[in-house]
mmCIF file of C-alpha atoms in Angstrom:
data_model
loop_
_atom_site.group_PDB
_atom_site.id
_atom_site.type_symbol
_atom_site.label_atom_id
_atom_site.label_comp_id
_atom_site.label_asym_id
_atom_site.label_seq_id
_atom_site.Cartn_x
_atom_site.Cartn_y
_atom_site.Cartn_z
ATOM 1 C CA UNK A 400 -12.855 -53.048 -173.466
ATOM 2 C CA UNK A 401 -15.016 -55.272 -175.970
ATOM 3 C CA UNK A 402 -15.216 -57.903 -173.431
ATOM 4 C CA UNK A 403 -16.849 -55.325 -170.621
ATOM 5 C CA UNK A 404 -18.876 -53.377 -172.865
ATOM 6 C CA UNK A 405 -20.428 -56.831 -175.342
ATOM 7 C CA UNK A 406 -21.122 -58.580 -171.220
ATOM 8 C CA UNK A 407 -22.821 -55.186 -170.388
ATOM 9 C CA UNK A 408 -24.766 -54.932 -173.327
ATOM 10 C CA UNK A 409 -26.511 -58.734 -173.274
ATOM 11 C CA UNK A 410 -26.755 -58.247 -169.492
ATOM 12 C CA UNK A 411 -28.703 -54.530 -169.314
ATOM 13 C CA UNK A 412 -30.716 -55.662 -172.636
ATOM 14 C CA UNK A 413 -31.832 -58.684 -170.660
ATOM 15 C CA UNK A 414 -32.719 -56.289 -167.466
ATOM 16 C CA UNK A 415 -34.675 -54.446 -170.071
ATOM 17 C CA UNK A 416 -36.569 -56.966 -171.286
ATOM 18 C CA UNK A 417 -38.020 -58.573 -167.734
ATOM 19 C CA UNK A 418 -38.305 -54.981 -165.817
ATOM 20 C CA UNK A 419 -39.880 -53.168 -168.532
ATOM 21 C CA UNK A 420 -41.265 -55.878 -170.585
ATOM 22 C CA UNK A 421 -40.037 -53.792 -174.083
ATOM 23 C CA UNK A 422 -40.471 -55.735 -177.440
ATOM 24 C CA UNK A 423 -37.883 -56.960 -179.537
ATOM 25 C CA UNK A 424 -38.771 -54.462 -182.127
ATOM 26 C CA UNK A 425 -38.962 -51.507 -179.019
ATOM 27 C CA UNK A 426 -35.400 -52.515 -178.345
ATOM 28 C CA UNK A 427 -34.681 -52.838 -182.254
ATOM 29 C CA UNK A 428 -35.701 -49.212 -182.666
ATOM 30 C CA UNK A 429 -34.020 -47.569 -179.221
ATOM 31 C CA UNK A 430 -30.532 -49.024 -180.250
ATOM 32 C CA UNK A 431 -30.616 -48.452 -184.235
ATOM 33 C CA UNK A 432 -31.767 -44.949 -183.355
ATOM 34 C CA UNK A 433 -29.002 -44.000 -181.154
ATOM 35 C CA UNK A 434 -27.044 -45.421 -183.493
ATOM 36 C CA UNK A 435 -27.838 -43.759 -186.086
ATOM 37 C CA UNK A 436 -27.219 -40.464 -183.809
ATOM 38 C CA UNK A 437 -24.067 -41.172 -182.755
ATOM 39 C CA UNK A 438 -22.870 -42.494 -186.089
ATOM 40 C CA UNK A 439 -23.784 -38.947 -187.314
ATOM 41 C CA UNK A 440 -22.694 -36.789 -185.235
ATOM 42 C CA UNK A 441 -19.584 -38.453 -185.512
ATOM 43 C CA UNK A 442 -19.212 -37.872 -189.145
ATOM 44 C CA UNK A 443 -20.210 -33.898 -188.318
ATOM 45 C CA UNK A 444 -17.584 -33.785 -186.251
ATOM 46 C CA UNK A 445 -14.872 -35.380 -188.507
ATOM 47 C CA UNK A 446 -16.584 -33.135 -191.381
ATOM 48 C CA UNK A 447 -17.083 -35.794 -193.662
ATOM 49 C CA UNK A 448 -20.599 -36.307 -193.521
ATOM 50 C CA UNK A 449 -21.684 -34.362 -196.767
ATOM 51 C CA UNK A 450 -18.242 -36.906 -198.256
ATOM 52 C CA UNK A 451 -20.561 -39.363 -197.143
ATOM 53 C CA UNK A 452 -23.642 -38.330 -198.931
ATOM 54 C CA UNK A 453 -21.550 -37.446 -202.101
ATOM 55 C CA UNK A 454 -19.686 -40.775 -201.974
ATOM 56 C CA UNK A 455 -23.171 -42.181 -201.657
ATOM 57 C CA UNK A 456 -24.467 -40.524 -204.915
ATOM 58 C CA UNK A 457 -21.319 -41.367 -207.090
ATOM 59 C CA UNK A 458 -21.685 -44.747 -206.369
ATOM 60 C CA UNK A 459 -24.933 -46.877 -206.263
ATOM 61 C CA UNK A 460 -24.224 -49.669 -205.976
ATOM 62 C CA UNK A 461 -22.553 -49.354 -202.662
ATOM 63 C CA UNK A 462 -25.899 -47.813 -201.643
ATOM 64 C CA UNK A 463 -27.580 -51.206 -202.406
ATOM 65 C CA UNK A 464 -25.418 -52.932 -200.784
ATOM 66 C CA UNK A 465 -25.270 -51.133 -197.468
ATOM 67 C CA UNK A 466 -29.181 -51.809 -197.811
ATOM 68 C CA UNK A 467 -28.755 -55.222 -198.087
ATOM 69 C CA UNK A 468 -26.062 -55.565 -195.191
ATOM 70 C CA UNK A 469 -28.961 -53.434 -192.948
ATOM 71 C CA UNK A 470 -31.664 -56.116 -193.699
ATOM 72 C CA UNK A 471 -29.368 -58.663 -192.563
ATOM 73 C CA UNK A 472 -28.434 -57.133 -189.465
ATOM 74 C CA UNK A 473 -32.212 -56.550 -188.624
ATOM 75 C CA UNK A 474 -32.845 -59.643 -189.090
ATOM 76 C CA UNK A 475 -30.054 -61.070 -186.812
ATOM 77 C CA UNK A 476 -30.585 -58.316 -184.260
ATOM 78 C CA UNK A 477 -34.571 -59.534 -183.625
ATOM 79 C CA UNK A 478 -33.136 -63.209 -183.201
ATOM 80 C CA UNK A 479 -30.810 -62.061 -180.726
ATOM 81 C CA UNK A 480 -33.360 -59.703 -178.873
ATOM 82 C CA UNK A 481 -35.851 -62.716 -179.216
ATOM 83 C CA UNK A 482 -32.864 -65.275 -177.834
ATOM 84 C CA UNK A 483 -32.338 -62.770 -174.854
ATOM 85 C CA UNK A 484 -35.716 -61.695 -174.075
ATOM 86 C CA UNK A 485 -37.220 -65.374 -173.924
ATOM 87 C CA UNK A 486 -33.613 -67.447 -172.578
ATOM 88 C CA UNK A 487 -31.607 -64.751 -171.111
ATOM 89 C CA UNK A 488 -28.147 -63.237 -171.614
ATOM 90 C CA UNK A 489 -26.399 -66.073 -170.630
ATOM 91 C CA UNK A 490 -27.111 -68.694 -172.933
ATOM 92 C CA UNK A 491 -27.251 -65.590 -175.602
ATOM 93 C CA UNK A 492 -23.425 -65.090 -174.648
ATOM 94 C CA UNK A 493 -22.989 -69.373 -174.715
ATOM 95 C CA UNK A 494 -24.807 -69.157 -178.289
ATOM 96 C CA UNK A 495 -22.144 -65.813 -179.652
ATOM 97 C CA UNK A 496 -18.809 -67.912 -177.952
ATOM 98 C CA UNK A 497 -19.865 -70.892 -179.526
ATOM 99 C CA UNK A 498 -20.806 -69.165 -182.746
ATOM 100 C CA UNK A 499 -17.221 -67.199 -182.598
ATOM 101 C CA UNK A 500 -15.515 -70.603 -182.404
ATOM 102 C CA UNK A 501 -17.189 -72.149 -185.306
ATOM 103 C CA UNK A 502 -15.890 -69.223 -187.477
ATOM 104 C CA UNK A 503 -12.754 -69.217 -186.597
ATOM 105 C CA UNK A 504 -12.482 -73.012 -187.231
ATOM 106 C CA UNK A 505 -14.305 -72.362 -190.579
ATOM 107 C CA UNK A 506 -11.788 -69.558 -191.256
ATOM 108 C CA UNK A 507 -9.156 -72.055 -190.904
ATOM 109 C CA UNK A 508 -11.086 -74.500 -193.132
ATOM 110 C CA UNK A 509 -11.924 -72.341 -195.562
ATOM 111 C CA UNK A 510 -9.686 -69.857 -196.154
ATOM 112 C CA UNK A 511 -6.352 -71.807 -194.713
ATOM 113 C CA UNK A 512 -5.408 -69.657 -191.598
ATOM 114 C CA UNK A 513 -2.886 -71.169 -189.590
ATOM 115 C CA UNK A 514 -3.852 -71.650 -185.886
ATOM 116 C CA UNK A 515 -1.375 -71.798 -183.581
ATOM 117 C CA UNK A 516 -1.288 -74.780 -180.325
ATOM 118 C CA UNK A 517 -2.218 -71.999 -178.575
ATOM 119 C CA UNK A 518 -5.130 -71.200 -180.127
ATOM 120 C CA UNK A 519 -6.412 -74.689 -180.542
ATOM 121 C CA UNK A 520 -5.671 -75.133 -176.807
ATOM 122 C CA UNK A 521 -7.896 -72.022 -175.969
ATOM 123 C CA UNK A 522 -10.948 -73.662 -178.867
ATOM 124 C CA UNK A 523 -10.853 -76.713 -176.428
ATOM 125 C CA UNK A 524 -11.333 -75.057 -172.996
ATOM 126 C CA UNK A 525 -14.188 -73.000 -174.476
ATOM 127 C CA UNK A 526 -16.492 -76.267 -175.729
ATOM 128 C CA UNK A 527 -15.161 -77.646 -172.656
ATOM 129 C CA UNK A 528 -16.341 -75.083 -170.571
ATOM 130 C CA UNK A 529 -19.623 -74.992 -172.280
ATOM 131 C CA UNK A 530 -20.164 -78.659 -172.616
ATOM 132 C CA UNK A 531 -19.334 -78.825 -168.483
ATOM 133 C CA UNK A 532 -22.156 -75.702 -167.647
ATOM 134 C CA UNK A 533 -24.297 -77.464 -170.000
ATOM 135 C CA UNK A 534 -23.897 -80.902 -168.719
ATOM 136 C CA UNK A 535 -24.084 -79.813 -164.873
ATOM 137 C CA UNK A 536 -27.057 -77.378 -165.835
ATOM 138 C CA UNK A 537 -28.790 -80.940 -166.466
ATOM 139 C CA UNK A 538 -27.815 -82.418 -163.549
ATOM 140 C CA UNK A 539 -28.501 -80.081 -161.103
ATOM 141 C CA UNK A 540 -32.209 -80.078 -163.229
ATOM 142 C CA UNK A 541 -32.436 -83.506 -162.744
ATOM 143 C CA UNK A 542 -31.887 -83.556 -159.238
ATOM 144 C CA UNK A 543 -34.058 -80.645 -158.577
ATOM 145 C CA UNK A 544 -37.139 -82.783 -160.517
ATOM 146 C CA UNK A 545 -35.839 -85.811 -158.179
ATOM 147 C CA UNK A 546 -36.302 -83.846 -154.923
ATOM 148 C CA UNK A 547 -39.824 -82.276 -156.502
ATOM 149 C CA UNK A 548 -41.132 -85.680 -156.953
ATOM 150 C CA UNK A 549 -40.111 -87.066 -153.549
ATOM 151 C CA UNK A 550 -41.756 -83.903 -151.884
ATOM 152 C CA UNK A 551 -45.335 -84.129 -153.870
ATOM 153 C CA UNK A 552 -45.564 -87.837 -153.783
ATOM 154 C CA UNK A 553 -44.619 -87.566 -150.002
ATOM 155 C CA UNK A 554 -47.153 -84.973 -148.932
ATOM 156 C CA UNK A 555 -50.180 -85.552 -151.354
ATOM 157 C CA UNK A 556 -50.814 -88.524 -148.794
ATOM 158 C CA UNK A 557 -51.887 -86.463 -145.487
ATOM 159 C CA UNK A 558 -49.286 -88.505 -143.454
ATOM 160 C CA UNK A 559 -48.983 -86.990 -140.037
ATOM 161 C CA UNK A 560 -51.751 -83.641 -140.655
ATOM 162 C CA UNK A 561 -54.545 -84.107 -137.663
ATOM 163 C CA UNK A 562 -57.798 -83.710 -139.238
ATOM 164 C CA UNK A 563 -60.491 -82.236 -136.888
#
């Protein structure tokens, strides 16, 4: 279900952006307030949203620190909206695999998971994969500028147009 739903997102966000031309900070707002709705009416309906409020007042320092978390994710959510608005959601989704890769590996560095032959198997075919769509991207670029040239330098001559 992640999978579907986190391609949807990046994907309809994206089809946002170009049909309606919305800001980053127009999408910023949309999301965070439907959020925010569904977040409470979710606590209304487990009946722990004054538990919230009260846990909230007992305890300040958690409130700082949930302020502090939300700065943090605004500021990450207008570079992704910026990285999908001006390059798309695919090389957003090439920039979150990658970026899921490095913490797993610093996870393992860090902290001393254990990573199985599995899982270092699957860490290869994803830079694999990306290094091969990045590395034929470029090609196929490069042979698209290699046909562009041939075509202006052939026609800017006149060869074979009748001239009255």
């Amino acid at each position: 279900g992640y999978m579907a739903f986190d391609s949807f997102t990046s994907n309809w966000q994206g089809q946002l952006f170009s049909e309606y031309k919305v800001s980053k900070f127009q999408m910023m707002a949309g999301v965070n307030l439907f959020s925010c709705l569904l977040t409470s009416v979710s606590l209304l309906q487990q009946g722990v949203f004054l538990t919230s409020l009260v846990f909230m007042s007992q305890f300040p320092a958690f409130v700082s620190d949930c302020v502090i978390l939300s700065l943090c994710s605004a500021v990450g959510q207008i570079f992704i909206y910026h990285t999908i608005s001006t390059f798309g959601p695919v090389v957003f989704t090439i920039i979150m695999t990658i970026r899921q890769v490095f913490a797993v590996v610093l996870s393992c560095v860090f902290y001393g998971h254990a990573v199985s032959a599995t899982s270092l198997i699957g860490i290869f075919i994803i830079f694999f994969a990306l290094f091969l769509k990045i590395y034929c991207a470029y090609k196929i670029k490069q042979r698209r500028k290699a046909g562009a040239g041939g075509v202006k330098s052939g026609s800017s001559g006149g060869a074979g147009v009748i001239k009255a």
